[in-house]
Coordinates of C-alpha atoms and ligand atoms in Angstrom, one line a residue:
X124 CA 0.0 -0.4 0.2
X125 CA 1.1 4.2 -1.2
X126 CA 1.2 6.3 1.9
X127 CA 0.1 8.7 2.5
X128 CA 2.2 11.3 5.1
X129 CA -0.2 13.1 7.0
X130 CA 0.4 17.2 7.1
X131 CA -1.6 18.8 10.1
X132 CA -1.8 22.5 10.3
X133 CA -4.6 23.2 12.8
X134 CA -1.5 24.5 14.5
X135 CA -0.6 27.4 12.0
X136 CA -3.3 27.2 9.2
X137 CA -6.5 26.2 11.7
X138 CA -5.4 29.2 14.5
X139 CA -5.6 31.3 11.7
X140 CA -9.4 31.0 12.0
X141 CA -11.1 34.4 14.0
X142 CA -11.3 34.5 17.2
X143 CA -9.2 31.5 18.4
X144 CA -6.0 33.1 19.7
X145 CA -4.6 29.6 22.1
X146 CA -1.5 30.8 24.2
X147 CA 2.0 28.4 23.6
X148 CA 0.2 25.8 27.4
X149 CA -1.9 25.0 25.4
X150 CA -0.7 25.1 21.7
X151 CA 2.3 21.7 23.1
X152 CA -1.2 20.1 24.7
X153 CA -2.5 19.5 21.0
X154 CA 0.9 19.4 19.8
X155 CA 1.3 15.8 21.9
X156 CA -2.5 15.1 21.1
X157 CA -0.8 15.7 17.1
X158 CA 2.0 13.5 18.1
X159 CA -0.4 10.8 20.4
X160 CA -2.5 11.0 16.5
X161 CA 0.1 10.2 14.7
X162 CA 0.5 13.2 11.7
X163 CA 3.6 13.5 10.7
X164 CA 4.6 16.6 9.5
X165 CA 3.2 18.8 12.7
X166 CA 2.3 23.1 11.5
X167 CA 3.9 24.1 14.8
X168 CA 3.1 28.2 14.2
X169 CA 4.0 31.2 12.6
X170 CA 8.2 32.0 14.2
X171 CA 7.8 35.5 12.7
X172 CA 4.7 36.1 13.2
X173 CA 4.5 36.9 16.1
X174 CA 7.1 36.1 20.0
X175 CA 3.9 34.5 21.0
X176 CA 4.1 32.1 17.6
X177 CA 7.6 32.4 17.8
X178 CA 7.5 31.2 21.5
X179 CA 4.8 28.8 21.3
X180 CA 6.9 26.3 17.5
X181 CA 10.2 26.8 20.2
X182 CA 8.7 25.0 22.8
X183 CA 7.4 22.0 21.0
X184 CA 9.9 21.8 18.5
X185 CA 11.7 20.8 21.9
X186 CA 9.2 18.5 23.0
X187 CA 7.6 16.1 19.4
X188 CA 10.4 13.9 19.1
X189 CA 7.9 11.4 17.3
X190 CA 6.6 14.2 13.9
X191 CA 8.6 16.8 11.8
X192 CA 8.3 19.8 13.5
X193 CA 7.9 22.7 10.8
X194 CA 7.0 26.4 10.8
X195 CA 5.6 29.0 8.2
X196 CA 7.7 31.5 6.6
X197 CA 7.6 34.0 4.1
X198 CA 10.1 33.9 0.8
X199 CA 11.6 36.7 3.3
X200 CA 15.9 35.7 5.2
X201 CA 15.1 37.8 7.9
X202 CA 11.2 35.4 8.5
X203 CA 13.9 32.3 7.6
X204 CA 16.2 33.5 10.1
X205 CA 13.5 33.9 12.9
X206 CA 12.4 30.5 11.8
X207 CA 15.4 28.8 11.9
X208 CA 16.5 30.4 15.8
X209 CA 12.7 28.5 16.8
X210 CA 13.4 25.0 14.8
X211 CA 16.9 24.8 15.4
X212 CA 15.9 22.5 18.2
X213 CA 14.4 20.3 17.0
X214 CA 14.7 16.3 16.2
X215 CA 14.9 16.9 12.1
X216 CA 14.0 21.0 11.9
X217 CA 12.3 21.2 8.6
X218 CA 10.6 24.8 6.9
X219 CA 7.6 25.7 5.4
X220 CA 8.3 28.5 3.5
X221 CA 5.5 30.3 0.6
X222 CA 5.1 32.8 -2.0
X223 CA 1.9 33.3 -3.9
X224 CA 2.0 32.7 -7.9
X225 CA -1.5 33.1 -9.3
X226 CA -2.1 36.6 -12.0
X227 CA -4.2 38.4 -9.2
X228 CA -2.4 37.6 -6.6
X229 CA 1.3 38.4 -8.0
X230 CA -0.5 41.9 -8.8
X231 CA -2.0 43.0 -6.6
X232 CA -1.0 41.4 -3.3
X233 CA 3.4 41.2 -4.1
X234 CA 2.7 43.9 -6.8
X235 CA 5.5 42.2 -8.6
X236 CA 6.1 40.6 -12.0
X237 CA 6.6 36.2 -13.1
X238 CA 10.1 36.5 -12.6
X239 CA 10.8 38.5 -9.9
X240 CA 8.6 35.7 -8.4
X241 CA 10.4 33.9 -9.3
X242 CA 13.7 34.9 -9.1
X243 CA 12.4 35.4 -5.3
X244 CA 10.5 31.8 -4.3
X245 CA 14.8 30.9 -6.1
X246 CA 16.4 32.5 -3.9
X247 CA 14.7 32.1 -0.7
X248 CA 14.3 27.9 -0.8
X249 CA 18.0 28.1 -1.4
X250 CA 18.4 30.8 1.3
X251 CA 16.6 28.3 3.7
X252 CA 18.9 25.3 2.6
X253 CA 22.1 26.8 4.4
X254 CA 19.5 26.2 7.2
X255 CA 17.6 23.4 6.8
X256 CA 17.5 19.4 5.4
X257 CA 14.2 20.2 4.3
X258 CA 12.2 22.5 2.9
X259 CA 9.2 23.1 1.4
X260 CA 7.8 25.3 -0.4
X261 CA 4.4 25.9 -1.3
X262 CA 2.7 28.0 -3.8
X263 CA 0.5 30.5 -3.1
X264 CA -3.0 30.2 -4.2
X265 CA -2.1 27.8 -7.1
X266 CA -4.9 25.8 -8.0
X267 CA -5.6 29.9 -9.8
X268 CA -2.0 30.3 -10.5
X269 CA -1.2 29.3 -15.1
X270 CA -0.2 25.8 -15.2
X271 CA 3.1 26.7 -17.5
X272 CA 3.9 28.9 -15.3
X273 CA 3.9 26.8 -11.9
X274 CA 6.0 24.4 -14.4
X275 CA 8.9 26.7 -14.7
X276 CA 8.6 27.8 -11.3
X277 CA 8.8 24.8 -9.6
X278 CA 11.4 23.6 -11.8
X279 CA 13.3 26.2 -10.6
X280 CA 12.2 26.2 -6.6
X281 CA 13.8 22.5 -7.2
X282 CA 16.8 22.6 -8.7
X283 CA 17.6 24.9 -5.8
X284 CA 16.5 22.6 -2.9
X285 CA 13.7 22.6 -2.4
X286 CA 12.5 18.8 -0.8
X287 CA 8.4 19.2 -1.0
X288 CA 6.6 20.9 -3.9
X289 CA 3.4 22.0 -1.6
X290 CA 0.2 23.3 -4.0
X291 CA -2.0 25.0 -2.5
X292 CA -6.1 25.1 -3.7
X293 CA -5.7 29.0 -1.2
X294 CA -9.7 29.5 -0.9
X295 CA -11.6 26.5 -1.9
X296 CA -12.5 27.1 -5.6
X297 CA -11.3 23.8 -7.4
X298 CA -13.1 20.1 -8.2
X299 CA -12.3 16.5 -7.4
X300 CA -11.7 16.7 -10.5
X301 CA -9.7 19.5 -11.6
X302 CA -7.1 19.9 -8.4
X303 CA -6.3 15.9 -10.1
X304 CA -6.0 17.0 -12.5
X305 CA -3.4 19.0 -11.8
X306 CA -1.6 17.3 -10.5
X307 CA -0.9 15.0 -13.1
X308 CA -0.3 17.2 -14.9
X309 CA 3.0 18.8 -12.7
X310 CA 3.8 15.1 -12.0
X311 CA 3.8 14.8 -16.2
X312 CA 5.6 19.1 -16.6
X313 CA 7.8 18.9 -13.9
X314 CA 11.9 17.9 -14.3
X315 CA 12.7 16.1 -11.3
X316 CA 9.6 15.9 -9.8
X317 CA 9.9 11.8 -8.6
X318 CA 12.8 13.7 -6.6
X319 CA 10.3 15.8 -4.0
X320 CA 7.5 15.3 -2.7
X321 CA 4.3 16.8 -3.6
X322 CA 1.1 17.8 -1.8
X323 CA -1.8 18.2 -1.6
X324 CA -3.5 21.8 0.9
X325 CA -7.4 22.5 0.8
X326 CA -10.2 24.8 1.6
X327 CA -12.9 24.0 2.0
X328 CA -15.5 27.3 0.6
X329 CA -17.4 24.8 -1.7
X330 CA -17.8 21.8 0.9
X331 CA -14.6 20.0 -2.0
X332 CA -11.2 20.0 0.6
X333 CA -11.6 16.9 1.5
X334 CA -13.0 15.2 -1.8
X335 CA -10.0 17.1 -3.6
X336 CA -7.4 16.6 -0.8
X337 CA -8.4 12.0 -1.7
X338 CA -8.3 13.3 -6.1
X339 CA -4.5 15.1 -5.4
X340 CA -3.6 11.6 -3.8
X341 CA -4.8 9.5 -6.7
X342 CA -2.6 12.2 -9.3
X343 CA 0.7 11.5 -7.4
X344 CA 0.3 13.7 -4.2
X345 CA 2.5 11.8 -1.0
X346 CA 1.5 14.5 1.4
X347 CA -2.1 15.4 2.8
X348 CA -2.0 18.9 4.7
X349 CA -5.3 19.5 6.7
X350 CA -6.3 19.6 10.4
X351 CA -7.8 18.4 13.0
X352 CA -12.4 19.0 13.1
X353 CA -11.4 21.3 9.0
X354 CA -10.6 23.8 11.6
X355 CA -9.6 26.8 9.3
X356 CA -9.9 31.1 8.0
X357 CA -13.2 31.3 6.5
X358 CA -14.7 27.7 5.6
X359 CA -12.0 26.3 7.0
X360 CA -9.4 23.3 5.9
X361 CA -9.7 19.0 4.8
X362 CA -10.8 17.7 7.7
X363 CA -7.8 15.2 8.8
X364 CA -9.0 12.8 10.6
X365 CA -12.3 12.2 8.0
X366 CA -9.8 12.3 5.2
X367 CA -8.0 8.8 6.9
X368 CA -10.8 7.0 8.3
X369 CA -12.3 7.8 4.8
X370 CA -8.5 5.2 2.9
X371 CA -9.0 3.2 6.4
X372 CA -12.4 2.3 5.8
X373 CA -12.6 2.5 1.6
X374 CA -8.7 1.3 1.7
X375 CA -10.5 -1.7 -0.3
X376 CA -11.0 1.3 -3.1
X377 CA -8.0 3.7 -2.3
X378 CA -5.0 1.7 -1.4
X379 CA -3.7 3.8 0.6
X380 CA -2.5 3.4 3.8
X381 CA -1.7 6.5 6.5
X382 CA 0.0 5.3 9.5
X383 CA -3.1 7.6 12.0
X384 CA -3.6 6.4 14.8
X385 CA -6.9 5.9 14.4
X386 CA -8.2 5.1 18.5
X387 CA -6.3 8.5 19.0
X388 CA -8.7 11.0 16.7
X389 CA -11.9 10.8 18.8
X390 CA -9.5 12.4 21.1
X391 CA -7.8 14.7 18.7
X392 CA -10.7 16.6 18.0
X393 CA -12.1 16.8 21.2
X394 CA -8.9 18.5 22.3
X395 CA -9.2 20.6 20.1
X396 CA -12.9 21.4 20.6
X397 CA -11.7 22.8 24.1
X398 CA -9.2 24.4 23.9
X399 CA -10.0 27.5 20.6
X400 CA -14.0 27.3 21.8
X401 CA -14.5 26.3 17.9
X402 CA -17.7 23.6 18.8
X403 CA -18.4 20.5 16.3
X404 CA -21.5 20.7 14.7
X405 CA -23.5 17.3 15.7
X406 CA -23.3 16.0 12.3
X407 CA -20.5 16.5 11.1
X408 CA -18.4 13.3 10.0
X409 CA -16.2 11.1 12.1
X410 CA -16.6 13.0 14.9
X411 CA -19.5 15.3 15.5
X412 CA -22.5 14.8 18.4
X413 CA -24.3 12.7 16.1
X414 CA -22.3 11.3 14.2
X415 CA -22.8 7.2 15.3
X416 CA -26.7 8.0 16.2
X417 CA -29.4 5.6 14.7
X418 CA -32.8 7.3 15.7
X419 CA -35.0 6.2 13.1
X420 CA -36.9 3.2 14.0
X421 CA -36.4 1.1 10.7
X422 CA -32.6 2.1 11.1
X423 CA -32.6 1.0 15.0
X424 CA -34.4 -1.6 13.9
X425 CA -30.8 -2.5 11.0
X426 CA -28.6 -1.2 13.5
X427 CA -29.7 -4.0 16.3
X428 CA -30.3 -6.9 14.0
X429 CA -26.9 -7.0 12.7
X430 CA -25.0 -3.3 13.8
X431 CA -23.4 -3.1 9.4
X432 CA -26.9 -3.0 8.3
X433 CA -26.5 1.0 8.9
X434 CA -22.7 1.2 10.5
X435 CA -20.2 1.5 7.8
X436 CA -17.4 2.8 11.4
X437 CA -17.4 2.4 14.7
X438 CA -17.2 4.8 17.3
X439 CA -14.4 1.9 18.6
X440 CA -12.4 2.1 15.7
X441 CA -11.7 6.3 17.1
X442 CA -11.3 5.6 20.4
X443 CA -14.8 6.7 21.3
X444 CA -15.1 4.5 24.8
X445 CA -18.6 4.2 25.5
X446 CA -17.8 1.5 28.8
X447 CA -17.6 3.6 32.4
X448 CA -15.6 4.0 34.5
X449 CA -14.6 2.7 37.7
X450 CA -13.8 6.0 39.8
X451 CA -16.9 7.0 41.4
X452 CA -16.7 9.5 45.0
X453 CA -14.2 7.5 47.7
X454 CA -12.0 6.5 44.7
X455 CA -8.4 7.8 46.4
X456 CA -5.7 9.6 44.4
X457 CA -3.4 5.8 43.3
X458 CA -6.7 5.0 41.5
X459 CA -7.0 8.1 39.5
X460 CA -3.3 9.6 39.2
X461 CA -3.9 5.8 37.1
X462 CA -6.1 6.6 35.2
X463 CA -4.5 9.7 34.2
X464 CA -1.4 8.0 33.3
X465 CA -3.8 5.7 32.0
X466 CA -5.0 8.2 29.7
X467 CA -1.6 10.0 27.9
X468 CA -2.0 13.1 31.0
X469 CA 2.3 14.0 32.8
X470 CA 0.8 15.7 36.0
X471 CA 3.2 16.8 37.9
X472 CA 2.2 16.4 42.0
X473 CA 0.8 19.5 42.1
X474 CA -1.6 19.6 39.1
X475 CA -3.0 16.2 40.4
X476 CA -3.0 17.0 44.0
X477 CA -5.4 19.5 42.5
X478 CA -7.0 17.6 39.5
X479 CA -8.2 15.8 42.5
X480 CA -9.8 18.4 44.4
X481 CA -11.2 19.4 41.3
X482 CA -12.7 15.2 40.9
X483 CA -13.7 14.7 44.6
X484 CA -16.0 18.4 44.1
X485 CA -18.0 16.6 41.6
X486 CA -17.6 13.3 42.2
X487 CA -19.6 15.0 45.4
X488 CA -22.5 16.9 42.8
X489 CA -22.3 13.6 39.9
X490 CA -23.2 10.4 40.4
X491 CA -21.3 8.8 36.9
X492 CA -17.3 10.6 36.0
X493 CA -17.3 9.1 32.4
X494 CA -14.1 9.6 30.4
X495 CA -14.8 13.1 28.7
X496 CA -15.4 15.2 32.5
X497 CA -11.8 13.6 33.3
X498 CA -10.6 14.6 30.3
X499 CA -11.8 19.0 30.5
X500 CA -10.5 17.5 34.1
X501 CA -6.5 17.4 33.9
X502 CA -6.8 18.9 29.9
X503 CA -8.2 22.2 32.2
X504 CA -4.8 22.0 34.8
X505 CA -2.2 20.6 31.7
X506 CA -2.4 24.3 30.5
X507 CA -2.9 26.0 34.3
X508 CA -0.3 28.8 33.4
X509 CA 1.1 29.7 36.3
X510 CA 2.8 33.2 35.7
X511 CA -0.2 34.4 33.2
X512 CA -1.7 38.0 34.0
X513 CA -5.9 36.1 34.5
X514 CA -8.9 37.0 36.0
X515 CA -10.0 33.8 38.6
X516 CA -13.8 33.6 38.4
X517 CA -14.5 33.7 43.3
X518 CA -18.2 34.2 42.6
X519 CA -21.1 34.4 40.9
X520 CA -24.5 35.1 42.7
X521 CA -28.0 35.6 39.9
X522 CA -31.0 37.0 41.4
X523 CA -33.5 35.9 39.6
X524 CA -36.9 35.9 39.5
X525 CA -39.9 36.1 37.1
X526 CA -42.0 39.9 38.4
X527 CA -37.8 40.8 39.1
X528 CA -35.1 43.0 37.6
X529 CA -32.3 40.2 37.0
X530 CA -29.3 41.1 38.8
X531 CA -26.1 38.8 39.2
X532 CA -22.4 39.6 41.4
X533 CA -18.9 38.6 40.5
X534 CA -16.3 39.0 42.6
X535 CA -13.3 37.7 41.0
X536 CA -8.9 37.5 41.3
X537 CA -7.9 40.5 39.5
X538 CA -4.8 39.6 38.0
X539 CA -2.1 42.2 40.9
X540 CA -4.2 39.6 42.7
X541 CA -6.5 41.3 44.0
X542 CA -10.2 40.6 44.7
X543 CA -13.0 42.8 42.6
X544 CA -16.7 43.0 43.2
X545 CA -18.6 43.9 40.7
X546 CA -22.7 44.2 40.0
X547 CA -25.5 44.6 37.6
X548 CA -28.4 43.2 36.1
X549 CA -29.7 42.4 32.8
X550 CA -33.1 41.7 31.1
X551 CA -32.1 37.9 31.6
X552 CA -29.9 36.4 34.4
X553 CA -27.0 36.1 31.7
X554 CA -27.4 38.7 30.0
X555 CA -27.2 40.6 33.7
X556 CA -23.6 37.8 34.3
X557 CA -22.5 39.4 30.9
X558 CA -23.2 42.8 32.3
X559 CA -21.4 42.4 35.2
X560 CA -18.2 41.1 34.1
X561 CA -18.1 44.2 31.1
X562 CA -17.6 46.3 33.2
X563 CA -14.2 44.8 33.7
X564 CA -12.8 45.3 30.0
X565 CA -12.0 49.2 28.8
X566 CA -13.2 48.9 25.0
X567 CA -16.4 47.9 23.4
X568 CA -17.9 44.3 24.1
X569 CA -20.0 42.7 21.7
X570 CA -21.4 39.4 22.5
X571 CA -21.1 37.1 18.7
X572 CA -21.8 34.2 20.2
X573 CA -23.2 32.7 23.2
X574 CA -23.5 29.0 23.6
X575 CA -24.4 26.2 26.2
X576 CA -23.6 22.2 25.2
X577 CA -23.3 19.4 28.3
X578 CA -20.8 17.1 28.4
X579 CA -21.0 13.6 27.8
X580 CA -25.3 12.8 28.5
X581 CA -27.7 12.3 31.7
X582 CA -29.1 15.3 34.1
X583 CA -26.0 16.1 36.6
X584 CA -23.9 16.2 33.6
X585 CA -20.8 19.1 33.1
X586 CA -22.3 21.7 31.5
X587 CA -19.8 23.4 28.8
X588 CA -20.3 27.0 27.8
X589 CA -18.6 29.3 25.1
X590 CA -18.6 33.1 24.7
X591 CA -17.5 34.6 21.6
X592 CA -17.0 38.7 21.8
X593 CA -15.8 41.5 19.7
X594 CA -13.1 43.8 22.6
X595 CA -12.7 47.1 20.1
X596 CA -12.9 44.8 17.1
X597 CA -10.4 42.1 18.0
X598 CA -12.9 38.6 18.3
X599 CA -11.8 36.5 20.9
X600 CA -13.3 33.0 22.7
X601 CA -13.8 32.6 25.9
X602 CA -14.9 28.7 27.0
X603 CA -15.6 26.4 30.2
X604 CA -17.1 24.0 32.0
X605 CA -19.2 23.4 35.7
X606 CA -22.5 21.5 37.1
X607 CA -24.1 24.7 36.1
X608 CA -25.0 26.5 33.3
X609 CA -23.9 29.5 35.3
X610 CA -21.9 29.7 36.6
X611 CA -19.6 27.7 32.5
X612 CA -20.7 31.1 31.5
X613 CA -19.2 33.5 33.5
X614 CA -16.6 31.6 33.3
X615 CA -16.6 31.7 30.0
X616 CA -16.9 34.9 29.4
X617 CA -13.8 35.4 31.9
X618 CA -11.9 33.4 29.6
X619 CA -12.9 35.3 27.2
X620 CA -11.6 38.3 28.5
X621 CA -8.3 36.7 29.4
X622 CA -7.3 35.7 26.1
X623 CA -7.6 39.1 24.7
X624 CA -6.0 40.5 28.1
X625 CA -3.3 37.7 26.5
X626 CA -3.0 39.2 22.5
X627 CA -3.6 42.3 23.6
X628 CA -2.0 42.8 27.3
X629 CA -4.4 45.7 27.3
X630 CA -5.2 47.4 30.5
X631 CA -8.0 46.1 31.8
X632 CA -11.0 47.2 34.0
X633 CA -13.2 50.4 35.6
X634 CA -12.7 48.8 39.3
X635 CA -16.2 49.0 41.4
X636 CA -15.9 47.5 44.6
X637 CA -12.4 46.5 45.7
X638 CA -11.3 44.3 48.6
X639 CA -8.3 43.0 49.2
X640 CA -7.6 39.9 48.7
Ligands
LIG906 O1 -3.9 28.5 1.4 C1 -2.2 28.9 1.9 O2 -2.3 28.9 0.6 C2 -1.7 27.8 2.9 C3 0.4 28.3 2.7 C4 1.0 28.8 3.1 C5 0.0 27.3 2.3 O3 -2.2 28.2 4.1
LIG907 ZN1 -4.1 27.2 3.7

C-alpha cells in the first residue's frame, strides 16, 4: 500500500480562524496529542509573525520527537532566520516557505512580475537550505495559477533545493476532477518531480476540501495537509480525521495507508474543540455527536439485528469509548493517578492534587463521572499557566424571579491578586452576568455568539459554555465548564477576557468595589 504523509496545520492554518487565540501551553498540549494521533508533520505556527508564535514553535520543536515539526515563513531572509532560531532544536528541522503564484496575487498583493516571483522563490529556497535539511515550498493560490508558470517555478525551486512541493487551493475554488488533473499535469511536466514529495493543501469554501485532497492523492500527491475538525480561515481546511478514516474504511478502493493512530481521533478532536472553543457540529462526519446515532425506527431495528446494516464506521475505531469508569467519590488518589496516566496525561504532583480536588468536588455532586469529564478536568490542569495575567472567578450570584429584574454579582480575582466585586442587571440571568463582567473591560464589547452544551449525557452532566466576544473589534473566544450553566457562562466570559488580555496586554477594568484578597 502506498504511504500518504499527514501534515497537520491545526496550530497554524487552523489557528488563523477568527477568534481562536491559543496560548503556548495550549498549543503544546495540542501538539503532544497530534504526535499521539500520528501526524507525520506538525506545523506548529508562523515563528516570525509574533513573539508568542515564536515561543510556541520553539517549545513544540524541543518537545515533540515522533513527528517532524515545521514552521511557516514568507520568502524572506528575516523570516527564514527567525524560523531557524525557533526550529533548530527539533529532531528533524523542517521549514515551510511560501510565495503566491496566481496572477491576481502577484499583481495586486505582491506587486511583482512573474519573473521577479521566480527569483524571490528561488533565493528563499536556496537560503532556507543553508539551515534546513528539508524545505517545503508552497505556491500560494496554486490552483488559480497558470499551469505552465507553475511548471516553470517548480522546476527552479527544485533545483534550488526544495524537498517538498505544496500545491494549495488557497481559496477553496477547485473541484476534485480539476485538482486531480493539476497534480497529474505537474507529475508529467515538472523535471525532477519524482525526487520531491508532492503535497495537497485544500480549503473548504465549496465544501470539497476532503474530496479534493483525495483526488490529489489519487493523482500522485504523497502528502496531504489539513486540520483537526477542519478548522481554519473562512470555511476551514480539509478535516484530517475525515481523510484518515475515509482512506482506512475504503482501503479496498484506494489502497493507501496513512500511519494515523485512528484510536486517537476522538480525543484529538475533543481537545482541539475544547481549547479553541470551536464547537463541532453534531452531524460532522467521524467526530460529530450524532455521527454514530441511529434515530429512525427502521434504522434502529436493522442496527440491533446487525450493526453493519447501517454502520460503516464503529465508534470504537476512533477511540470513542462507551464503557463506564470505575471511578467515583470513594476512589483514592492512587487510582485517580493511574487513570490520568492511562489517559496519557503527565501531571506533576501539584497539578495532580489540584485535579484530584476538582474530581472530589465533582464526584460529590455527580452520580457517574465519565471519561469525558476526566478528560476536561485533566486538560484544564495541564494547560494552567502559572504566571499569566488572568482573572479568576471567585463567586457568582444571580437573583432571578419572573417578577424581578435579574441581578448578578460577581467576585473575581484580578491579575494583581486583588478581589474585585461587580454587579449589574440584565433582561435575563445570563445577560446580567455578562453585563456585570463587561465592567472588567475598558473597550467596547459585543457578544457575537454564545452557546451552552452538555459534556456527556444525563441530567447532572457538566455544562460547557462558549462565548464569542468582540472587544474593540478584536474577536476572542472563551470557553469553560461547570456543573451549573450560569457558572460555566461566567467562567467562559472571563476566559474570553483573559485571552484578549494575553493577546493585547491591554489595560482592563473600571473597578467598582475592590477588597483585599
Ligand atoms: O492556503 C494556503 O495557501 C496556505 C499556504 C501558506 C500554504 O495556507
Ligand atoms: Zn491554507
